[in-house]
Tab-separated table of C-alpha atoms and ligand atoms in Angstrom:
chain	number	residue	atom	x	y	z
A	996	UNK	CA	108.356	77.693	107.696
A	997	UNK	CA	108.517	80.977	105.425
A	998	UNK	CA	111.955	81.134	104.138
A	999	UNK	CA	112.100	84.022	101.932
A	1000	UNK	CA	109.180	86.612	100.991
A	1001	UNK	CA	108.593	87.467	97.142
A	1002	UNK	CA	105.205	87.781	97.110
A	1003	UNK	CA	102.602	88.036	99.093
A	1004	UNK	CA	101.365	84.540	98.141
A	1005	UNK	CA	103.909	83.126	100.171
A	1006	UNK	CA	102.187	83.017	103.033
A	1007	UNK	CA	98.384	81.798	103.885
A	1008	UNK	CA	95.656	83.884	105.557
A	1009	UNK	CA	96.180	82.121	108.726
A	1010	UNK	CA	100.160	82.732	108.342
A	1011	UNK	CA	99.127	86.728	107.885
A	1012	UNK	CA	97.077	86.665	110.477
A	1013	UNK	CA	99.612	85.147	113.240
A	1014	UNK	CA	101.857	87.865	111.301
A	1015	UNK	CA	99.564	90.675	111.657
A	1016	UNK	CA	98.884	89.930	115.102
A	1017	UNK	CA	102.782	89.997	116.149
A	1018	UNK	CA	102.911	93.353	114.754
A	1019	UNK	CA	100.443	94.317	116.945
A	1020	UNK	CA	102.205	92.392	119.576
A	1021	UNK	CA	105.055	94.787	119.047
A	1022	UNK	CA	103.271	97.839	118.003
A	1023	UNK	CA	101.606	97.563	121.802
A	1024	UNK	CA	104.889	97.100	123.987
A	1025	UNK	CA	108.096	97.969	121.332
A	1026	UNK	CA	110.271	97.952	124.813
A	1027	UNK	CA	109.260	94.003	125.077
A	1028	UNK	CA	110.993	93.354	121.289
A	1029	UNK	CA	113.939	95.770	121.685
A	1030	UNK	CA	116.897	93.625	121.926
A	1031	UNK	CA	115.314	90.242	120.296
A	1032	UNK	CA	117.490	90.573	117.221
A	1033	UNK	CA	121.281	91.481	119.187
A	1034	UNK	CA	123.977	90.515	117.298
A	1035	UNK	CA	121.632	89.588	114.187
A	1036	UNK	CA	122.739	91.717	110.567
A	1037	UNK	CA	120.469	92.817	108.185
A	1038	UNK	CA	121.720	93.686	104.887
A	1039	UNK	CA	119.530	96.464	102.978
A	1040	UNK	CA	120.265	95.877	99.747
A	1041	UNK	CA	118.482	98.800	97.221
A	1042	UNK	CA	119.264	99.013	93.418
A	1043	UNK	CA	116.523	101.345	93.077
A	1044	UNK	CA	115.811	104.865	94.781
A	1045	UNK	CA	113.331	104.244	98.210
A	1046	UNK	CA	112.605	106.183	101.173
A	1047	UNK	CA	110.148	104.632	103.236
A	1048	UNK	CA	110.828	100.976	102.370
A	1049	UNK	CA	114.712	101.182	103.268
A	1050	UNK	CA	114.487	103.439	106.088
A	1051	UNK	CA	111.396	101.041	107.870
A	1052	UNK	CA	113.397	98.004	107.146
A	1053	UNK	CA	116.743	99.787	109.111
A	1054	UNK	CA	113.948	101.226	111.460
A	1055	UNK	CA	112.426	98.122	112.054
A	1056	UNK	CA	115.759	96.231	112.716
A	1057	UNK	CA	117.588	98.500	114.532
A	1058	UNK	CA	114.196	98.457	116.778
A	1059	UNK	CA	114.445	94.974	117.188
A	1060	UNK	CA	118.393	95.361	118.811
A	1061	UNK	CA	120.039	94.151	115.287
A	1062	UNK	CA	122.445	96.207	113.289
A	1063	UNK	CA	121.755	96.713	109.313
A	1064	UNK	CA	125.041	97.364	106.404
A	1065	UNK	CA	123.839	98.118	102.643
A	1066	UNK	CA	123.680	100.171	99.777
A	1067	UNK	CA	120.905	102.519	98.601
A	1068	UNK	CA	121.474	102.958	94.599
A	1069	UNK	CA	123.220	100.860	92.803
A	1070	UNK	CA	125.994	102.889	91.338
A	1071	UNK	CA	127.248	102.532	94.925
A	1072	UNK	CA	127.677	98.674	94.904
A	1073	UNK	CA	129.496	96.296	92.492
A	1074	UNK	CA	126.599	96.531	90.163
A	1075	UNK	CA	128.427	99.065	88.651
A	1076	UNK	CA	130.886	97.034	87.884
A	1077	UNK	CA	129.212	94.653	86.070
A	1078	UNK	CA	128.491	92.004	89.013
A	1079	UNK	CA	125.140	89.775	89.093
A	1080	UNK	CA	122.672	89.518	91.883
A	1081	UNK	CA	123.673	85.706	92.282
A	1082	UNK	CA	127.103	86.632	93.222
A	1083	UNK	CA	126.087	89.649	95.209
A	1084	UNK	CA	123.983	87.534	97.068
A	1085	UNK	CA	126.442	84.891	97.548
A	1086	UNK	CA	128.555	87.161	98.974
A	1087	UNK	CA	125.800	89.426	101.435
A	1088	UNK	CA	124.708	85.642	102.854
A	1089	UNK	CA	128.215	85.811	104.750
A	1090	UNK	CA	128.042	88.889	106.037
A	1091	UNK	CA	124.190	89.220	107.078
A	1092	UNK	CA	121.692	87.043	108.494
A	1093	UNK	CA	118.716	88.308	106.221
A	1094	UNK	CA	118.565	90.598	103.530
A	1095	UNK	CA	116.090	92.696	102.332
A	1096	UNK	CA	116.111	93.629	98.053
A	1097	UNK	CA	114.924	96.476	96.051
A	1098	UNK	CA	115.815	95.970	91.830
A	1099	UNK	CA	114.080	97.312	89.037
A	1100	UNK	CA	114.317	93.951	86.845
A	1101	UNK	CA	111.616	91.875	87.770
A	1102	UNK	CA	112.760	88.935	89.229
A	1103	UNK	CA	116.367	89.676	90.495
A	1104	UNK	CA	115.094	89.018	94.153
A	1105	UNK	CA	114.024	85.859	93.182
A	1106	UNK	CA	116.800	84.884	91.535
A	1107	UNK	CA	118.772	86.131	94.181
A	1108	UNK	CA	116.716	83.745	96.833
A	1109	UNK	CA	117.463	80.902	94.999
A	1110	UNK	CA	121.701	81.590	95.254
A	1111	UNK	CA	120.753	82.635	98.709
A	1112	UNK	CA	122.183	81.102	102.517
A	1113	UNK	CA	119.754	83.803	104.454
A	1114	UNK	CA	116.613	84.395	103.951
A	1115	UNK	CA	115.500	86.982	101.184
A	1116	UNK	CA	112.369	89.828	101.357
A	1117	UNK	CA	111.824	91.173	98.082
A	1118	UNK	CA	111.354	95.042	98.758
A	1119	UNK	CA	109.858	95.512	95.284
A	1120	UNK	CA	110.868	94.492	91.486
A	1121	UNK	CA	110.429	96.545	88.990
A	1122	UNK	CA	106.562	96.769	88.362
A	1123	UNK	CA	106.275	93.606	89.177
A	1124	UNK	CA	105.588	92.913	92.752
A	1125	UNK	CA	105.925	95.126	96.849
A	1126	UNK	CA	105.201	92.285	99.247
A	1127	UNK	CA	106.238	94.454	102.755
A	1128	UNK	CA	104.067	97.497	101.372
A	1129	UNK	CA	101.057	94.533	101.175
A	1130	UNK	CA	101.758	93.947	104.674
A	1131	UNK	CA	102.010	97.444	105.364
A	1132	UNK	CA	98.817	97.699	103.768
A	1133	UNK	CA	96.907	95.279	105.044
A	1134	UNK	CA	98.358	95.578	108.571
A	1135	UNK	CA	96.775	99.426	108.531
A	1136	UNK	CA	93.336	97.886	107.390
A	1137	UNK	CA	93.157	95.109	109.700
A	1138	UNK	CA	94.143	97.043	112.915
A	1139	UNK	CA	91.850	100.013	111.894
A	1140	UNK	CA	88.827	98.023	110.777
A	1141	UNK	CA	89.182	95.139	113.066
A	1142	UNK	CA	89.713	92.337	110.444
A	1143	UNK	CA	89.751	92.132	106.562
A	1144	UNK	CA	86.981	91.054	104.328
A	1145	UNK	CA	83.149	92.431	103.524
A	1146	UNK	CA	84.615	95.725	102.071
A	1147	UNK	CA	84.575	97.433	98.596
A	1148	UNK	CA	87.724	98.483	97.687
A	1149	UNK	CA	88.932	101.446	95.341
A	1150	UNK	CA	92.350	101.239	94.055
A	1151	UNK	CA	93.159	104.801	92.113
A	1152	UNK	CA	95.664	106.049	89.994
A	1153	UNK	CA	98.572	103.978	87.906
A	1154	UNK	CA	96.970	100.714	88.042
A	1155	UNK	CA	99.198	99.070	84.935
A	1156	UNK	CA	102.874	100.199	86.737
A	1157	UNK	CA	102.276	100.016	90.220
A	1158	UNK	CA	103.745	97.492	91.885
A	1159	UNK	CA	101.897	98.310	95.066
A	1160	UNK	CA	98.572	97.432	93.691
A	1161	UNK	CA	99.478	93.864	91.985
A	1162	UNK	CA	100.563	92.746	95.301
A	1163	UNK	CA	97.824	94.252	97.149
A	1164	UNK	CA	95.344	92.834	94.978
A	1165	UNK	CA	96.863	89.581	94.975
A	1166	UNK	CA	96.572	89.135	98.780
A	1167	UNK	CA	93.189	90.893	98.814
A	1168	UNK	CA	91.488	88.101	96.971
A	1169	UNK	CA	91.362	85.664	99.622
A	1170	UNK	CA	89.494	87.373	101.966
A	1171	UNK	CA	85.649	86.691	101.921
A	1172	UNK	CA	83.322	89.361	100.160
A	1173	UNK	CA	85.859	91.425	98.799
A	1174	UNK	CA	84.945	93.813	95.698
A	1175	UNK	CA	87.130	95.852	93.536
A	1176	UNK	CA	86.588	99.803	91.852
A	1177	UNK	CA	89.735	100.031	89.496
A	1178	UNK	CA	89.953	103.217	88.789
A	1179	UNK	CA	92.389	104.551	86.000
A	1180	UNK	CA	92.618	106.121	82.867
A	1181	UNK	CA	92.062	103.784	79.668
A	1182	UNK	CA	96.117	103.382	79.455
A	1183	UNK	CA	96.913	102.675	83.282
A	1184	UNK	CA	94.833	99.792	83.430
A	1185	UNK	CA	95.550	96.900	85.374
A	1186	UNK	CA	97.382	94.408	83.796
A	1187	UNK	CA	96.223	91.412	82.379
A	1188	UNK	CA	97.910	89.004	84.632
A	1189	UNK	CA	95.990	90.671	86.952
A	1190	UNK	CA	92.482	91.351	85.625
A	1191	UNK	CA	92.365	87.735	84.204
A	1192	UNK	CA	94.497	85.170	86.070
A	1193	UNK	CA	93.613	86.597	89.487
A	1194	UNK	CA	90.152	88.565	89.150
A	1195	UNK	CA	88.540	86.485	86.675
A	1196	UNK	CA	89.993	83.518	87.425
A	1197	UNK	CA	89.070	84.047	90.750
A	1198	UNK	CA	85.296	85.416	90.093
A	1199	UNK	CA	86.267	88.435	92.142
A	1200	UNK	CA	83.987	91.070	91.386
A	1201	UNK	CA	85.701	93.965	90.168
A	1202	UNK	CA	84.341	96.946	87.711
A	1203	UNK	CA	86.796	98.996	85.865
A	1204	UNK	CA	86.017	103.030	85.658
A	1205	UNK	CA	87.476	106.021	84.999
A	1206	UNK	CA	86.071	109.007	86.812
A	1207	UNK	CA	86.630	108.698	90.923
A	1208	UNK	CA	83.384	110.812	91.727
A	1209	UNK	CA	81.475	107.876	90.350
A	1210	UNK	CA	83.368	105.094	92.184
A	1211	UNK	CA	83.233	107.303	95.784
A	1212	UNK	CA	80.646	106.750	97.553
A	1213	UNK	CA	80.320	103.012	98.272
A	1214	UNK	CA	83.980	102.496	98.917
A	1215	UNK	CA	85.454	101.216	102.326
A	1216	UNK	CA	88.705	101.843	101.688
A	1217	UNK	CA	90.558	104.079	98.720
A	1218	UNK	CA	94.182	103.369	97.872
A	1219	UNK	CA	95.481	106.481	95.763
A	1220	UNK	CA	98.345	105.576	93.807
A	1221	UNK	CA	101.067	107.868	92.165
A	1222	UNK	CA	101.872	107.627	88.384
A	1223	UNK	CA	104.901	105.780	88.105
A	1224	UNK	CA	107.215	108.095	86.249
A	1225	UNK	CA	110.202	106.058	85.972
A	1226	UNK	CA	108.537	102.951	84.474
A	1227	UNK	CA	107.464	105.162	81.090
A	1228	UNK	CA	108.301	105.029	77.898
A	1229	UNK	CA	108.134	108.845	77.578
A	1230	UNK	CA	107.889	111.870	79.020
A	1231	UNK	CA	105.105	113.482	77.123
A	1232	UNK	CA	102.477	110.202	78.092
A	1233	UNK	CA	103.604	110.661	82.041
A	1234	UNK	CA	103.303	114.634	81.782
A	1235	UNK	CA	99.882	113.903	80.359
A	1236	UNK	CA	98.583	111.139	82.866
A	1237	UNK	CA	100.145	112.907	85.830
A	1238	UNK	CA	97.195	114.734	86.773
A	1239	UNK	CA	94.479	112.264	85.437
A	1240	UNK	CA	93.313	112.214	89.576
A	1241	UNK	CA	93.827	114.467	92.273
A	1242	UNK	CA	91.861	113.688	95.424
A	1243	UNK	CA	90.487	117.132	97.300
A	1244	UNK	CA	88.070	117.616	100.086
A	1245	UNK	CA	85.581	118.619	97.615
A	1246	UNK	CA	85.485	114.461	96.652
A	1247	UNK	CA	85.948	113.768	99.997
A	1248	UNK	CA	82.199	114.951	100.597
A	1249	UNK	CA	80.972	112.434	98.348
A	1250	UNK	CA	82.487	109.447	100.624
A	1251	UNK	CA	81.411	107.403	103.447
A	1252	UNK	CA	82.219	108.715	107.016
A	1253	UNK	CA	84.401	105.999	107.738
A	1254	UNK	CA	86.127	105.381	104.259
A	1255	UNK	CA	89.761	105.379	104.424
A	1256	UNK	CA	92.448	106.354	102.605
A	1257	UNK	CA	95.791	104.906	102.124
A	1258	UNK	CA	98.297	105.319	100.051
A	1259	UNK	CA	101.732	103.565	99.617
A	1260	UNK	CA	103.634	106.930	99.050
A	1261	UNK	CA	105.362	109.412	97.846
A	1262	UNK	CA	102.507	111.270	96.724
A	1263	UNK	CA	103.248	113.564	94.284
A	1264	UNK	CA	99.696	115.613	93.386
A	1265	UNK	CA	96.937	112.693	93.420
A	1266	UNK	CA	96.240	113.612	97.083
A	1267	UNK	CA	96.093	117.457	97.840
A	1268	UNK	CA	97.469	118.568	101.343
A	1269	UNK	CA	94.038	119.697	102.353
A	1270	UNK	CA	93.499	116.578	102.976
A	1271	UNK	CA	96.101	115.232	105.193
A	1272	UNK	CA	94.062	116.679	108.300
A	1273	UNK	CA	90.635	114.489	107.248
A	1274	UNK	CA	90.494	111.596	110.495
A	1275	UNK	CA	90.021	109.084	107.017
A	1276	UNK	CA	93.259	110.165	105.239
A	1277	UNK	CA	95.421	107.459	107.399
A	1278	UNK	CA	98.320	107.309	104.979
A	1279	UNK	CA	101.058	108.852	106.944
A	1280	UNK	CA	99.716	106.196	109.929
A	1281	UNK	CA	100.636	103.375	107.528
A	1282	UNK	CA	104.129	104.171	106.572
A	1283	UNK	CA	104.301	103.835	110.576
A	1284	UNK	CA	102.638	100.458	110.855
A	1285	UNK	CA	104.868	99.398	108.053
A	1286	UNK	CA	107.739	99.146	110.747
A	1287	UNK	CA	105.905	97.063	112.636
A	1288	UNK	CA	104.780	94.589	110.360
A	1289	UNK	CA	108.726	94.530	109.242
A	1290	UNK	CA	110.087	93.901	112.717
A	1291	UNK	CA	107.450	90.930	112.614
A	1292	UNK	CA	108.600	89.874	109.446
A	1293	UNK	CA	112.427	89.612	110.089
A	1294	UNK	CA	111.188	87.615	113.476
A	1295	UNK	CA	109.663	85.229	111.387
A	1296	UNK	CA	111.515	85.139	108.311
A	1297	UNK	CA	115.235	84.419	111.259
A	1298	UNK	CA	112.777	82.063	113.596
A	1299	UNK	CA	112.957	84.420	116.524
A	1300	UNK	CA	109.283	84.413	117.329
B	747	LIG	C1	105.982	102.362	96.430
B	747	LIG	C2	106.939	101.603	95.543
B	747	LIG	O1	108.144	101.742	95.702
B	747	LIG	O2	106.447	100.872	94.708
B	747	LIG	N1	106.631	103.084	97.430
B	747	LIG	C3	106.858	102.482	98.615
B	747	LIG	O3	107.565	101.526	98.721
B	747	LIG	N2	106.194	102.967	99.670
B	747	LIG	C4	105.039	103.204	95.701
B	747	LIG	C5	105.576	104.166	94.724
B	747	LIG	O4	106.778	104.308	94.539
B	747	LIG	O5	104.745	104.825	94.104
């Protein structure tokens, strides 16, 4: 049984499957789910700033009948003070029955797992690794497209920083006839624990580019990312990469009729407004399916269904 979720790894095919299909479960007849989860405490614990992630995680178990306690920076919490994630932990596993982790050191969820009585999501880790927005993700493409697989698939934007995309990509590989359009500029390339140990390693075919008009018209699906601000080095490189890609209806022309878009948000300018209203831009529909993969996720992850 799952214990705790760091990456999206942890669990098989079949095991996202049986997951995917309890969010739809849920997503179908909420009312059904609604007081699973009385009495149960989940502890949102975020060292780094969120929105979406912390708020669907409350969302989803506050949906479920539980009651959530947390922080949302870390100047808030005992981190300030000097205390380590072990001893954090330690002390959350007696006061919640799962906890869910945002940090920007790589890692610290993990470690924290491993000091740990309850089970542990990793909410994201630095650049590292966003296992509920791969859910999200994939939940959105599976109950839009009817299944997973036989797609090309266009991942846009900060490929080297964002987390989103090293998880995404990670699950995406196991899924039959899958191909890859990484599109970036020359410095926001995907890593090379990416590109090597998982693509090539994998004989995923994948082509790297730069411009999105070429990449456009034989994609499935097109996940826009944002470029990750806080993870550089220096302003001047992130003023300059900012607006490397910004996605208008005048590139939406060039794409199939039933591409879609997602995109983990916030946006900042890589998607322009205009094209919110386009039946393929589905992004703000994913942030809502995220809840409902979550509420199946804490069901699993505390044995309740
Ligand atoms: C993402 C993240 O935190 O990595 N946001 C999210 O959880 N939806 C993407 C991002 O911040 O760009």
């Amino acid at each position: 049984m799952l214990k705790h979720l760091m990456s999206p790894m942890d669990m098989s095919v079949d095991e996202l499957r049986d997951l995917m299909e309890l969010a739809g479960r849920i997503e179908a007849d909420p009312a059904k789910y609604s007081k699973i989860c009385e009495g149960k405490i989940l502890a949102a614990c975020f060292y780094e700033p969120s929105t979406r992630t912390r708020l669907s995680f409350e969302s989803a178990m506050l949906r479920l009948g539980g009651q959530v306690i947390g922080f949302a920076d870390a100047g808030s919490s005992s981190a300030a003070k000097g205390e380590s994630v072990s001893d954090t932990i330690r002390v959350v596993s007696a006061y919640a029955d799962i906890c869910a982790m945002r940090h920007p050191k790589e890692g610290a969820p993990l470690v924290a797992s491993m000091r740990s009585t309850i089970p542990v999501i990793n909410a994201g880790d630095g650049g590292h690794q966003h296992p509920t927005q791969t859910l999200a993700d994939l939940y959105t493409i599976y109950s839009l497209k009817g299944g997973i697989g036989h797609m090309r698939i266009g991942l846009c934007g900060d490929l080297k920083f964002g987390r989103t995309v090293h998880s995404l990509i990670n699950a995406l590989v196991r899924y039959p006839e899958i191909s890859f359009v990484l599109i970036s500029p020359e410095e926001l390339r995907v890593p090379s624990y990416i590109r090597d140990d998982v693509l090539k390693a994998g004989g995923i075919p994948f082509e790297e580019v730069e411009k999105l008009e070429d990449a456009m018209p034989d994609l499935d699906i097109l996940y826009m990312t944002r470029v990750q601000r806080e993870r550089f080095f220096n302003e001047e490189d992130y003023l300059r990469m900012k607006g490397f890609y910004v996605l208008d209806k005048q590139k939406m022309t060039l794409a199939k009729e039933d591409m879609l878009i997602l995109h983990p948000l916030p946006r900042v300018n890589e998607i322009s407004i205009e094209v919110d209203d386009d039946p393929r831009a589905v992004y703000f529909l994913q942030a809502a399916k995220g809840v409902f993969i979550r509420q199946a996720l804490i069901l699993r992850l505390l044995g309740l269904a």
